[in-house]
Short mmCIF file of C-alpha atoms in Angstrom, two decimals:
data_model
loop_
_atom_site.label_atom_id
_atom_site.label_comp_id
_atom_site.label_asym_id
_atom_site.label_seq_id
_atom_site.Cartn_x
_atom_site.Cartn_y
_atom_site.Cartn_z
CA MET A 4 81.61 -73.27 -8.25
CA ALA A 5 80.94 -69.56 -7.68
CA LEU A 6 80.58 -68.46 -4.15
CA ALA A 7 79.15 -64.98 -3.19
CA ASP A 8 80.80 -62.83 -0.67
CA PRO A 9 79.28 -63.41 2.76
CA SER A 10 79.25 -59.74 3.58
CA ALA A 11 77.33 -58.98 0.42
CA GLN A 12 74.90 -61.80 1.06
CA TYR A 13 74.07 -61.24 4.76
CA GLY A 14 74.38 -57.42 4.75
CA SER A 15 76.86 -54.96 6.28
CA PRO A 16 76.65 -51.64 7.96
CA ASP A 17 76.49 -48.74 5.55
CA GLY A 18 76.04 -45.18 6.73
CA GLY A 19 72.96 -43.44 5.32
CA LYS A 20 72.41 -45.77 2.31
CA GLY A 21 70.37 -48.38 4.09
CA LYS A 22 67.03 -46.98 3.01
CA GLY A 23 68.04 -47.17 -0.66
CA LYS A 24 69.28 -50.64 -0.37
CA GLU A 25 66.05 -51.67 1.46
CA GLU A 26 64.01 -50.49 -1.39
CA GLN A 27 66.19 -52.33 -4.04
CA ARG A 28 66.60 -55.45 -1.98
CA SER A 29 66.32 -58.66 -3.97
CA TYR A 30 63.50 -61.04 -3.06
CA LEU A 31 62.01 -64.25 -4.10
CA ARG A 32 58.63 -65.35 -2.88
CA VAL A 33 56.92 -68.77 -3.49
CA ARG A 34 53.33 -69.38 -2.25
CA ILE A 35 51.79 -72.94 -2.40
CA THR A 36 48.31 -72.68 -3.75
CA GLY A 37 47.13 -76.30 -3.53
CA LEU A 38 47.97 -79.98 -3.25
CA GLU A 39 46.66 -83.02 -5.33
CA ARG A 40 47.30 -86.62 -4.48
CA ASN A 41 47.25 -89.42 -6.97
CA ARG A 42 48.08 -93.13 -6.72
CA LYS A 43 51.85 -92.56 -7.12
CA ASP A 44 52.85 -89.10 -6.08
CA LEU A 45 51.97 -85.73 -4.54
CA LEU A 46 51.40 -82.73 -6.86
CA ILE A 47 52.14 -79.35 -5.49
CA ARG A 48 50.86 -76.14 -7.13
CA PHE A 49 52.52 -72.82 -6.38
CA ASP A 50 52.95 -69.15 -7.49
CA ALA A 51 56.26 -67.31 -7.47
CA SER A 52 57.29 -63.69 -7.71
CA THR A 53 60.76 -62.17 -7.76
CA ASN A 54 62.96 -59.17 -8.89
CA LEU A 55 66.12 -61.06 -9.40
CA PRO A 56 67.80 -60.32 -12.77
CA ASN A 57 68.66 -63.88 -13.58
CA PHE A 58 64.99 -64.87 -13.78
CA ARG A 59 63.14 -64.84 -17.04
CA THR A 60 60.10 -62.94 -15.66
CA GLY A 61 58.99 -61.54 -12.44
CA MET A 62 55.82 -63.58 -11.96
CA TYR A 63 55.19 -67.35 -12.20
CA ARG A 64 51.63 -68.60 -11.71
CA ASN A 65 50.07 -72.00 -11.40
CA MET A 66 53.40 -73.84 -11.53
CA GLN A 67 53.36 -77.59 -10.84
CA ARG A 68 55.91 -79.89 -9.29
CA SER A 69 55.69 -83.30 -7.92
CA TYR A 70 57.07 -84.42 -4.58
CA VAL A 71 59.79 -86.40 -6.29
CA GLU A 72 60.94 -83.20 -8.02
CA PHE A 73 61.08 -81.58 -4.72
CA GLN A 74 63.40 -84.30 -3.43
CA LYS A 75 65.57 -84.14 -6.51
CA PHE A 76 65.86 -80.38 -6.07
CA ALA A 77 66.80 -80.69 -2.34
CA GLU A 78 69.49 -83.31 -3.18
CA GLN A 79 70.90 -81.20 -6.01
CA ALA A 80 70.93 -78.08 -3.90
CA GLN A 81 73.08 -79.85 -1.33
CA LEU A 82 75.63 -80.71 -4.04
CA THR A 83 75.75 -77.34 -5.78
CA SER A 84 75.52 -75.19 -2.59
CA PRO A 85 77.92 -76.68 -0.07
CA GLN A 86 78.34 -73.22 1.48
CA THR A 87 74.90 -73.30 3.20
CA ILE A 88 72.80 -75.87 5.15
CA ILE A 89 69.69 -76.96 3.11
CA PRO A 90 66.78 -77.65 5.52
CA ALA A 91 65.39 -81.28 5.44
CA LEU A 92 62.50 -81.70 3.08
CA PRO A 93 59.35 -82.44 5.09
CA LEU A 94 57.63 -85.82 4.53
CA ALA A 95 54.77 -86.21 2.16
CA SER A 96 52.42 -87.52 4.93
CA THR A 97 51.86 -86.94 8.54
CA SER A 98 50.24 -88.72 11.56
CA ALA A 99 46.94 -87.05 10.98
CA THR A 100 43.80 -89.21 11.12
CA THR A 101 41.99 -87.59 8.11
CA ASP A 102 43.17 -86.84 4.62
CA GLU A 103 42.15 -83.19 4.81
CA GLU A 104 44.14 -82.60 7.97
CA ASP A 105 47.17 -84.43 6.41
CA ASP A 106 47.07 -82.32 3.31
CA ARG A 107 46.73 -79.09 5.38
CA LEU A 108 49.83 -80.09 7.63
CA VAL A 109 51.90 -81.07 4.60
CA ARG A 110 51.10 -77.74 2.86
CA ILE A 111 52.08 -75.80 5.98
CA ALA A 112 55.38 -77.74 6.25
CA LEU A 113 56.28 -77.40 2.50
CA GLN A 114 55.34 -73.57 2.68
CA ARG A 115 57.73 -73.11 5.57
CA TRP A 116 60.48 -75.07 3.89
CA LEU A 117 60.08 -73.01 0.62
CA THR A 118 60.17 -69.75 2.57
CA ARG A 119 63.44 -70.62 4.28
CA ILE A 120 64.97 -71.73 1.08
CA CYS A 121 64.05 -68.54 -0.70
CA ASP A 122 65.10 -66.36 2.21
CA ASP A 123 68.68 -67.85 2.10
CA PRO A 124 70.95 -65.40 0.39
CA ALA A 125 73.27 -68.15 -0.87
CA LEU A 126 70.43 -70.15 -2.53
CA MET A 127 68.63 -67.04 -3.89
CA GLN A 128 71.31 -66.67 -6.51
CA ASP A 129 71.64 -70.38 -7.17
CA GLU A 130 70.81 -71.50 -10.75
CA GLU A 131 69.23 -74.75 -9.53
CA LEU A 132 66.52 -72.87 -7.77
CA ARG A 133 65.79 -70.73 -10.80
CA SER A 134 65.75 -73.87 -12.90
CA PHE A 135 63.40 -75.49 -10.39
CA ILE A 136 60.83 -72.59 -10.57
CA GLU A 137 61.12 -71.75 -14.26
CA SER A 138 61.02 -75.20 -15.87
CA ASP A 139 57.91 -75.50 -17.94
CA PHE A 140 57.98 -79.27 -18.42
CA GLY A 141 59.11 -80.64 -15.09
CA TYR A 142 62.50 -80.45 -13.33
CA SER A 143 65.18 -82.89 -14.05
CA PRO A 144 68.64 -81.95 -12.60
CA THR A 145 72.08 -83.08 -13.69
CA PRO A 146 74.32 -83.93 -10.84
CA PRO A 147 77.69 -82.27 -11.05
CA ILE A 148 80.74 -84.39 -11.93
CA THR A 149 82.52 -83.66 -8.64
CA ALA A 150 79.45 -84.73 -6.66
CA ARG A 151 80.16 -87.04 -3.75
CA ARG A 152 77.89 -89.69 -2.41
CA SER A 153 76.59 -88.77 1.12
CA THR A 154 77.95 -90.99 3.85
CA SER A 155 74.96 -90.66 6.13
CA ALA A 156 72.14 -92.19 4.09
CA ALA A 157 72.84 -95.02 1.71
CA SER A 158 76.49 -95.66 2.51
CA ALA A 159 76.09 -95.41 6.30
CA VAL A 160 75.66 -99.28 6.59
CA PRO A 161 78.62 -100.45 4.50
CA LEU A 162 80.96 -97.83 6.10
CA ALA A 163 79.87 -98.74 9.66
CA PHE A 164 83.08 -100.67 10.34
CA THR A 165 85.28 -97.84 8.87
CA ALA A 166 83.31 -95.34 11.14
CA ALA A 167 84.05 -97.56 14.19
CA ILE A 168 87.77 -97.76 13.28
CA SER A 169 87.94 -94.01 12.83
CA LYS A 170 86.99 -93.58 16.50
CA VAL A 171 90.08 -95.40 17.56
CA VAL A 172 92.58 -94.45 14.73
CA ARG A 173 92.49 -90.82 13.72
CA ARG A 174 92.06 -90.41 9.97
CA GLY A 175 91.86 -87.36 7.71
CA PRO A 176 93.17 -83.92 8.18
CA LEU A 177 92.83 -81.86 11.32
CA ASP A 178 90.12 -79.32 11.25
CA GLU A 179 91.31 -76.08 12.58
CA ASP A 180 87.75 -74.62 12.77
CA ASP A 181 86.70 -75.69 16.33
CA GLU A 182 83.15 -74.41 16.02
CA LEU A 183 82.22 -76.42 12.83
CA ALA A 184 84.08 -79.41 14.17
CA SER A 185 82.22 -79.47 17.48
CA ALA A 186 78.90 -78.72 15.59
CA ARG A 187 79.31 -81.88 13.57
CA GLY A 188 79.52 -83.95 16.68
CA ALA A 189 76.66 -82.10 18.44
CA LEU A 190 74.49 -82.62 15.32
CA ASP A 191 75.26 -86.32 15.28
CA LYS A 192 73.95 -86.60 18.97
CA LEU A 193 70.92 -84.40 18.23
CA GLU A 194 69.92 -86.68 15.27
CA THR A 195 69.94 -89.65 17.64
CA THR A 196 68.20 -87.74 20.51
CA TRP A 197 65.37 -86.37 18.35
CA GLY A 198 64.74 -89.76 16.80
CA GLY A 199 64.71 -91.46 20.10
CA ALA A 200 62.33 -88.88 21.61
CA ALA A 201 59.92 -89.22 18.53
CA ALA A 202 59.96 -92.97 19.12
CA ALA A 203 59.27 -92.66 22.80
CA ILE A 204 56.14 -90.44 22.08
CA ASN A 205 54.89 -93.17 19.75
CA ASN A 206 55.34 -95.77 22.38
CA LEU A 207 53.51 -93.52 24.88
CA GLY A 208 50.62 -93.13 22.39
CA LYS A 209 50.38 -96.90 22.15
CA ALA A 210 50.19 -97.30 26.01
CA ARG A 211 47.70 -94.40 26.19
CA ARG A 212 45.48 -96.09 23.61
CA ALA A 213 45.64 -99.39 25.58
CA HIS A 214 44.59 -97.43 28.80
CA ALA A 215 41.76 -95.70 26.90
CA LEU A 216 40.47 -99.04 25.81
CA ALA A 217 40.38 -100.34 29.37
CA ASN A 218 38.65 -97.21 30.58
CA GLN A 219 36.03 -97.68 27.78
CA GLU A 220 35.51 -101.32 28.90
CA VAL A 221 35.00 -100.31 32.49
CA GLY A 222 32.59 -97.68 31.52
CA ALA A 223 30.45 -100.16 29.43
CA LYS A 224 30.47 -102.59 32.36
CA LEU A 225 29.17 -99.88 34.71
CA ILE A 226 26.44 -98.86 32.38
CA ASN A 227 25.38 -102.47 32.10
CA LEU A 228 25.59 -102.87 35.95
CA SER A 229 23.23 -99.88 36.34
CA THR A 230 20.43 -101.61 34.47
CA VAL A 231 20.17 -104.32 37.27
CA GLU A 232 20.71 -102.09 40.29
CA SER A 233 17.75 -101.62 42.45
CA ASP A 234 18.71 -98.49 44.11
CA TYR A 235 17.79 -95.47 41.92
CA ASN A 236 20.55 -93.21 43.07
CA LEU A 237 23.28 -95.88 42.82
CA ALA A 238 22.07 -96.86 39.42
CA ALA A 239 22.11 -93.17 38.19
CA ALA A 240 25.65 -92.83 39.64
CA GLU A 241 26.93 -95.90 37.99
CA ARG A 242 25.39 -94.97 34.54
CA LYS A 243 26.86 -91.48 34.64
CA ALA A 244 30.35 -92.72 35.86
CA GLY A 245 30.29 -95.26 32.97
CA ARG A 246 29.59 -92.57 30.47
CA ALA A 247 32.14 -90.32 32.00
CA LEU A 248 34.73 -93.05 31.67
CA GLU A 249 33.90 -93.56 27.96
CA VAL A 250 34.19 -89.85 27.29
CA VAL A 251 37.54 -89.86 29.21
CA ALA A 252 38.66 -92.75 26.86
CA GLY A 253 37.72 -90.75 23.82
CA VAL A 254 39.57 -87.65 25.05
CA ALA A 255 42.66 -89.98 25.62
CA GLY A 256 42.40 -91.05 22.14
CA ALA A 257 42.31 -87.45 20.85
CA GLN A 258 45.28 -86.51 23.00
CA THR A 259 47.23 -89.37 21.54
CA ALA A 260 46.53 -88.25 18.07
CA SER A 261 47.46 -84.71 18.88
CA GLU A 262 50.81 -85.66 20.49
CA ASN A 263 51.71 -87.73 17.41
CA ILE A 264 51.02 -84.79 15.16
CA VAL A 265 52.46 -82.05 17.25
CA LEU A 266 55.46 -83.70 19.05
CA SER A 267 56.28 -86.97 17.35
CA ASP A 268 56.10 -85.48 13.73
CA SER A 269 57.95 -82.34 14.79
CA LEU A 270 60.73 -84.09 16.59
CA GLY A 271 61.19 -86.68 13.91
CA TYR A 272 61.58 -83.81 11.35
CA GLN A 273 64.18 -82.27 13.60
CA ALA A 274 66.06 -85.57 13.41
CA LEU A 275 65.98 -85.35 9.59
CA ASN A 276 67.02 -81.53 9.82
CA ALA A 277 69.93 -82.46 11.99
CA ARG A 278 71.05 -85.07 9.55
CA ALA A 279 70.85 -82.58 6.74
CA ALA A 280 73.04 -80.08 8.65
CA LYS A 281 75.51 -82.84 9.53
CA ASP A 282 75.71 -83.76 5.78
CA ALA A 283 76.57 -80.09 4.85
CA LEU A 284 79.42 -80.16 7.47
CA LEU A 285 80.61 -83.61 6.25
CA GLN A 286 80.76 -82.24 2.63
CA ARG A 287 82.98 -79.45 3.95
CA THR A 288 85.13 -82.01 5.64
CA GLN A 289 85.55 -83.79 2.26
CA LEU A 290 86.58 -80.52 0.64
CA LEU A 291 89.06 -80.04 3.50
CA GLU A 292 90.61 -83.40 2.64
CA ASP A 293 90.77 -82.44 -1.09
CA ALA A 294 92.53 -79.09 -0.07
CA GLN A 295 95.02 -80.98 2.18
CA THR A 296 95.76 -83.48 -0.57
CA SER A 297 96.33 -80.75 -3.15
CA SER A 298 98.61 -79.05 -0.78
CA LYS A 299 100.72 -82.27 -0.48
CA SER A 300 100.66 -82.72 -4.25
CA SER A 301 101.82 -79.13 -4.70
CA ILE A 302 104.71 -79.76 -2.32
CA THR A 303 105.72 -82.87 -4.15
CA LYS A 304 105.65 -81.11 -7.48
CA ARG A 305 107.78 -78.30 -6.12
CA ARG A 306 110.33 -80.66 -4.89
CA ASN A 307 110.56 -82.39 -8.24
CA VAL A 308 111.35 -79.06 -9.86
CA GLU A 309 114.05 -78.42 -7.23
CA ARG A 310 115.44 -81.89 -7.90
CA LEU A 311 115.60 -81.28 -11.65
CA LYS A 312 117.44 -77.98 -11.01
CA GLY A 313 120.20 -79.62 -9.00
CA SER A 314 120.67 -82.50 -11.63
CA SER A 315 123.77 -82.61 -13.89
CA ARG A 316 121.91 -83.41 -17.01
CA ILE A 317 118.72 -81.27 -17.51
CA ASP A 318 116.10 -82.28 -20.06
CA PRO A 319 114.06 -79.23 -21.22
CA ALA A 320 111.01 -81.29 -21.92
CA LYS A 321 111.02 -82.81 -18.43
CA VAL A 322 111.65 -79.40 -16.86
CA ASP A 323 108.76 -77.88 -18.80
CA ASP A 324 106.40 -80.70 -17.75
CA ALA A 325 107.47 -80.54 -14.14
CA ILE A 326 106.94 -76.71 -14.04
CA GLY A 327 103.59 -77.10 -15.63
CA GLU A 328 102.48 -79.73 -13.18
CA MET A 329 103.73 -77.62 -10.25
CA GLU A 330 101.77 -74.54 -11.59
CA ASP A 331 98.62 -76.62 -11.94
CA ALA A 332 98.92 -78.07 -8.46
CA GLU A 333 99.54 -74.67 -6.92
CA ALA A 334 96.46 -73.19 -8.90
CA LEU A 335 94.29 -76.05 -7.66
CA GLU A 336 95.61 -75.62 -4.10
CA GLN A 337 94.78 -71.95 -4.15
CA GLN A 338 91.40 -72.58 -5.66
CA LEU A 339 90.47 -75.04 -3.13
CA THR A 340 91.81 -72.92 -0.25
CA ARG A 341 89.69 -70.02 -1.27
CA GLN A 342 86.67 -72.12 -1.86
CA LEU A 343 87.18 -73.79 1.58
CA ALA A 344 87.51 -70.48 3.25
CA ALA A 345 84.31 -69.00 1.64
CA ILE A 346 82.38 -72.16 2.45
CA SER A 347 83.47 -72.15 6.13
CA THR A 348 82.50 -68.49 6.42
CA ASN A 349 79.16 -69.01 4.97
CA LEU A 350 78.68 -72.24 6.95
CA HIS A 351 79.07 -70.20 10.32
CA LEU A 352 76.19 -67.93 9.36
CA SER A 353 74.06 -70.77 8.06
CA LEU A 354 74.67 -72.81 11.14
CA ARG A 355 73.49 -70.08 13.43
CA GLN A 356 70.36 -69.62 11.31
CA HIS A 357 69.70 -73.25 11.32
CA SER A 358 70.04 -73.43 15.07
CA ARG A 359 67.49 -70.48 15.45
CA ASN A 360 65.05 -72.16 13.13
CA ALA A 361 65.33 -75.51 14.92
CA HIS A 362 64.84 -73.91 18.41
CA GLU A 363 61.90 -71.88 17.23
CA ASP A 364 60.25 -75.01 15.74
CA VAL A 365 60.73 -77.14 18.83
CA ALA A 366 59.58 -74.26 21.04
CA LEU A 367 56.40 -73.82 18.98
CA ALA A 368 55.69 -77.60 19.12
CA LEU A 369 56.15 -77.60 22.83
CA LEU A 370 53.83 -74.61 23.42
CA GLU A 371 51.19 -75.95 21.15
CA ASN A 372 51.36 -79.39 22.87
CA ALA A 373 51.04 -77.73 26.26
CA ARG A 374 48.02 -75.70 25.15
CA LEU A 375 46.27 -78.85 23.67
CA THR A 376 47.12 -80.85 26.79
CA VAL A 377 45.57 -78.28 29.01
CA GLY A 378 42.41 -78.24 27.02
CA PHE A 379 42.23 -82.10 27.23
CA HIS A 380 42.72 -82.05 30.92
CA LYS A 381 40.02 -79.43 31.40
CA HIS A 382 37.57 -81.49 29.43
CA ILE A 383 38.39 -84.56 31.53
CA LEU A 384 38.01 -82.61 34.82
CA LYS A 385 34.60 -81.20 33.49
CA GLU A 386 33.38 -84.80 32.90
CA LEU A 387 34.53 -85.99 36.35
CA GLU A 388 33.05 -82.99 38.05
CA ALA A 389 29.66 -83.75 36.59
CA VAL A 390 29.66 -87.05 38.37
CA ARG A 391 30.16 -85.51 41.75
CA PRO A 392 26.37 -84.69 42.51
CA ASP A 393 25.38 -88.27 41.75
CA LEU A 394 28.03 -89.67 44.00
CA ALA A 395 26.96 -87.21 46.75
CA LYS A 396 23.41 -88.42 46.48
CA VAL A 397 24.61 -91.99 46.83
CA SER A 398 26.63 -91.12 49.95
CA GLY A 399 23.68 -89.01 51.35
CA SER A 400 21.19 -91.91 50.97
CA ALA A 401 23.75 -94.29 52.60
CA GLU A 402 24.07 -91.90 55.63
CA ALA A 403 20.36 -91.53 55.86
CA ALA A 404 19.87 -95.28 55.85
CA VAL A 405 22.42 -95.80 58.64
CA GLY A 406 21.02 -92.86 60.82
CA VAL A 407 17.29 -93.52 60.33
CA ARG A 408 17.04 -97.40 60.39
CA GLY A 409 17.42 -99.04 63.83
CA THR A 410 20.17 -101.49 62.68
CA PRO A 411 21.36 -104.30 64.81
CA ALA A 412 24.79 -102.78 64.56
CA GLY A 413 23.55 -99.55 66.20
CA ALA A 414 21.89 -101.35 69.05
CA ALA A 415 25.06 -103.39 69.68
CA VAL A 416 27.05 -100.20 69.79
CA ARG A 417 24.61 -98.62 72.36
CA ASN A 418 24.63 -101.71 74.49
CA SER A 419 28.45 -101.67 74.38
CA ALA A 420 28.62 -98.10 75.41
CA ALA A 421 26.21 -98.66 78.34
CA SER A 422 28.07 -101.64 79.60
CA SER A 423 31.35 -99.74 79.50
CA GLY A 424 30.23 -97.23 81.98
CA MET A 425 29.92 -94.17 79.68
CA SER A 426 27.57 -91.52 80.92
CA ALA A 427 24.28 -90.93 79.07
CA SER A 428 25.07 -87.16 78.63
CA ILE A 429 28.25 -88.08 76.50
CA SER A 430 27.07 -91.07 74.68
CA GLN A 431 23.59 -89.92 73.88
CA PRO A 432 24.27 -86.94 71.50
CA HIS A 433 27.21 -88.64 70.07
CA MET A 434 25.92 -92.22 69.59
CA THR A 435 22.22 -91.55 68.86
CA PRO A 436 22.41 -89.18 65.85
CA SER A 437 18.94 -90.43 64.64
CA ARG A 438 17.17 -87.74 66.53
CA PRO A 439 17.72 -84.07 67.23
CA TYR A 440 19.20 -83.12 70.65
CA ASP A 441 16.91 -81.10 72.75
CA SER A 442 18.18 -81.74 76.22
CA PRO A 443 20.07 -84.21 78.20
CA SER A 444 16.73 -85.40 79.86
CA ALA A 445 14.76 -85.65 76.67
CA PRO A 446 13.00 -89.01 76.12
CA ALA A 447 14.49 -91.33 73.62
CA VAL A 448 11.62 -90.98 71.12
CA ARG A 449 12.44 -91.45 67.44
CA GLN A 450 11.74 -88.21 65.56
CA PRO A 451 10.82 -88.11 61.89
CA GLN A 452 13.71 -87.11 59.52
CA GLN A 453 13.68 -83.44 58.74
CA HIS A 454 15.66 -81.92 55.91
CA VAL A 455 19.18 -83.39 56.29
CA SER A 456 19.75 -86.07 58.86
CA PRO A 457 22.50 -85.74 61.47
CA PRO A 458 25.81 -87.41 60.96
CA PRO A 459 26.05 -91.20 61.46
CA PRO A 460 27.84 -92.76 64.50
CA THR A 461 31.50 -92.37 64.03
CA MET A 462 32.40 -95.56 65.86
CA GLY A 463 35.80 -94.22 66.67
CA THR A 464 36.92 -94.23 63.03
CA SER A 465 38.42 -91.40 60.85
CA GLN A 466 36.50 -89.53 58.10
CA SER A 467 36.16 -91.33 54.78
CA MET A 468 38.44 -90.33 51.80
CA PHE A 469 35.65 -90.46 49.31
CA LEU A 470 32.33 -89.49 51.17
CA PRO A 471 31.78 -85.77 51.84
CA PRO A 472 31.98 -84.50 55.37
CA PRO A 473 28.79 -84.98 57.39
CA GLN A 474 26.28 -82.04 57.59
CA SER A 475 24.11 -81.46 60.46
CA GLY A 476 20.33 -80.80 60.35
CA SER A 477 18.76 -77.37 61.01
CA SER A 478 17.37 -78.45 64.42
CA PHE A 479 20.83 -79.62 65.74
CA ARG A 480 22.01 -77.81 68.77
CA PRO A 481 25.57 -77.78 70.25
CA PRO A 482 26.15 -79.77 73.44
CA PRO A 483 26.19 -78.09 76.79
CA PRO A 484 29.41 -76.60 78.10
CA ASN A 485 29.97 -79.49 80.56
CA GLN A 486 30.18 -82.01 77.77
CA PRO A 487 33.40 -82.42 75.67
CA GLN A 488 33.31 -80.86 72.23
CA ARG A 489 33.36 -83.39 69.33
CA GLN A 490 36.30 -82.93 67.09
CA GLU A 491 35.72 -81.78 63.55
CA ALA A 492 36.28 -84.29 60.78
CA THR A 493 39.21 -83.61 58.48
CA PRO A 494 37.91 -81.90 55.18
CA ASP A 495 37.74 -84.42 52.23
CA PRO A 496 39.54 -83.29 49.13
CA LEU A 497 36.67 -84.94 47.13
CA GLY A 498 33.93 -83.68 49.22
CA GLY A 499 33.60 -80.22 47.81
CA GLN A 500 36.30 -78.47 49.73
CA MET A 501 39.66 -77.40 48.36
CA ALA A 502 42.71 -79.32 49.69
CA GLN A 503 45.86 -77.38 50.51
CA SER A 504 48.35 -77.04 47.53
CA MET A 505 51.89 -78.36 47.57
CA VAL A 506 53.15 -75.30 45.91
CA LEU A 507 50.92 -72.34 47.05
CA PRO A 508 51.29 -70.97 50.67
CA PRO A 509 48.72 -71.96 53.29
CA GLY A 510 45.39 -70.04 53.07
CA HIS A 511 45.97 -69.08 49.45
CA ARG A 512 42.72 -69.34 47.38
CA PRO A 513 43.31 -68.49 43.77
CA GLY A 514 40.44 -66.78 42.19
CA ALA A 515 38.22 -66.75 45.32
CA ALA A 516 36.81 -63.33 44.46
CA GLN A 517 35.65 -64.49 40.94
CA GLY A 518 34.64 -67.83 42.14
CA GLY A 519 37.28 -69.67 39.85
CA ARG A 520 40.67 -69.37 38.45
CA ASN A 521 42.16 -65.98 37.56
CA GLN A 522 42.29 -65.36 33.87
CA GLY A 523 45.87 -64.63 32.85
CA ARG A 524 46.86 -62.83 29.77
CA ARG A 525 46.80 -64.60 26.51
CA LEU A 526 50.12 -66.14 25.41
CA ASP A 527 51.49 -65.49 22.00
CA GLU A 528 53.03 -68.72 20.89
CA ARG A 529 55.13 -67.23 18.14
CA GLN A 530 56.51 -64.47 20.24
CA ALA A 531 57.23 -66.95 23.07
CA ALA A 532 59.06 -69.19 20.63
CA LYS A 533 61.24 -66.26 19.30
CA LEU A 534 62.15 -65.24 22.93
CA LEU A 535 63.06 -68.99 23.77
CA SER A 536 65.15 -69.24 20.61
CA GLY A 537 66.78 -65.83 21.00
CA GLY A 538 69.48 -67.02 23.21
CA PHE A 539 70.83 -69.61 20.95
#
């Protein structure tokens, strides 16, 4: 297995020759041109261009590979290139609700995967990648003889007991590379965490769908109730509120589908990606065990030669065989040691690149989900704001009915006020809001309703949480100075006035000059993701 020099792969500082190397830098570009689905598999069409000398030509057009062949190449690349981390192959389907959207998302994911594969300096020179692109009649790899079976996929269940024992009894050689050893444990935890987060988002989607169905049912019942309502304003409010609830239910369904695509699929892929990185580190651990075993074998062979030298009877044939076995063991030990050193050096660089890619993907998913969630909430707020005028009409008609009609309850209140010894100057403007106030001696004659009726009698209760604050008519006059001032009702958050924020300071009115929210500068998701992932 040939391993390239890490300094030559990832670049090194060179005086004034950087420009010439930039012009002659090797490249391999693959662009997916289309997807075709049949009953059994997914067919991917792509074009490729390169200037690498080991390729037959520099341009390949309309190449075809099935998704199964992509899977075979990903597995083969893990075996033939243990010095780098192969990203996990994206799944052939997503949580999209339509076939067109599903194909679009799969194409984007496969294009990103191929781009990262071709940008890897260790994989760019790999013969398996060249064979995968150049094969004219399909791709059928031959696994190497020394290929080991992965312990994280098929053999994870049979070796569960062995893994549990290994946590108690230490087995295998001691890894002196602390960074790779700690990364293996961190990736194991990340795989479980990402998978649990994806499952939690799926459960959240199920709960949101059930809530949307309940809203839709309530909306349908409100619309049916509006058909038998005698009051015109109340019927209109019920009908509009029912339709708003149905729209809110539809928005909730769209938000669930969006979260499944953006968050659940992205986090589920990161779980697969963490498993792929962990498999690469486990493959290095297996090579470390082989190097330790070869070192022990070399020491044993050397001791046998020393024992033969000290014996009284020396058999030349046995001495030659012992020396040959010792030389073979030492050569194997040196080869595995060099290979392990090169793999460890490359894995350090590949692990950092894997971490940057993972953080950038997660940051982009979170930014996209936040942008879509804000859009959904704005739509819901717009629908609920449209119901406000109808509810205001209902509350206004109720106030007018209470103020204009001489209800028995109002008469009882007036009789109670008179019997308690309250003066007419205090009780009359406060308890008889059905007529405008002209003077304390004005006759108690019912006036016709003009414009907006005065507020209803308070009856000593607080302002409603749902009705807007009472508004006085144009002919209303303030009480005389000798009369106590009536306390203003607390502004209602749903009555058209803005409630005080828990975060902003008192008196702060964002966007008051423009009549709305201040427009901030547009956020670049890709740049923000790179800034978030730059510290890792």
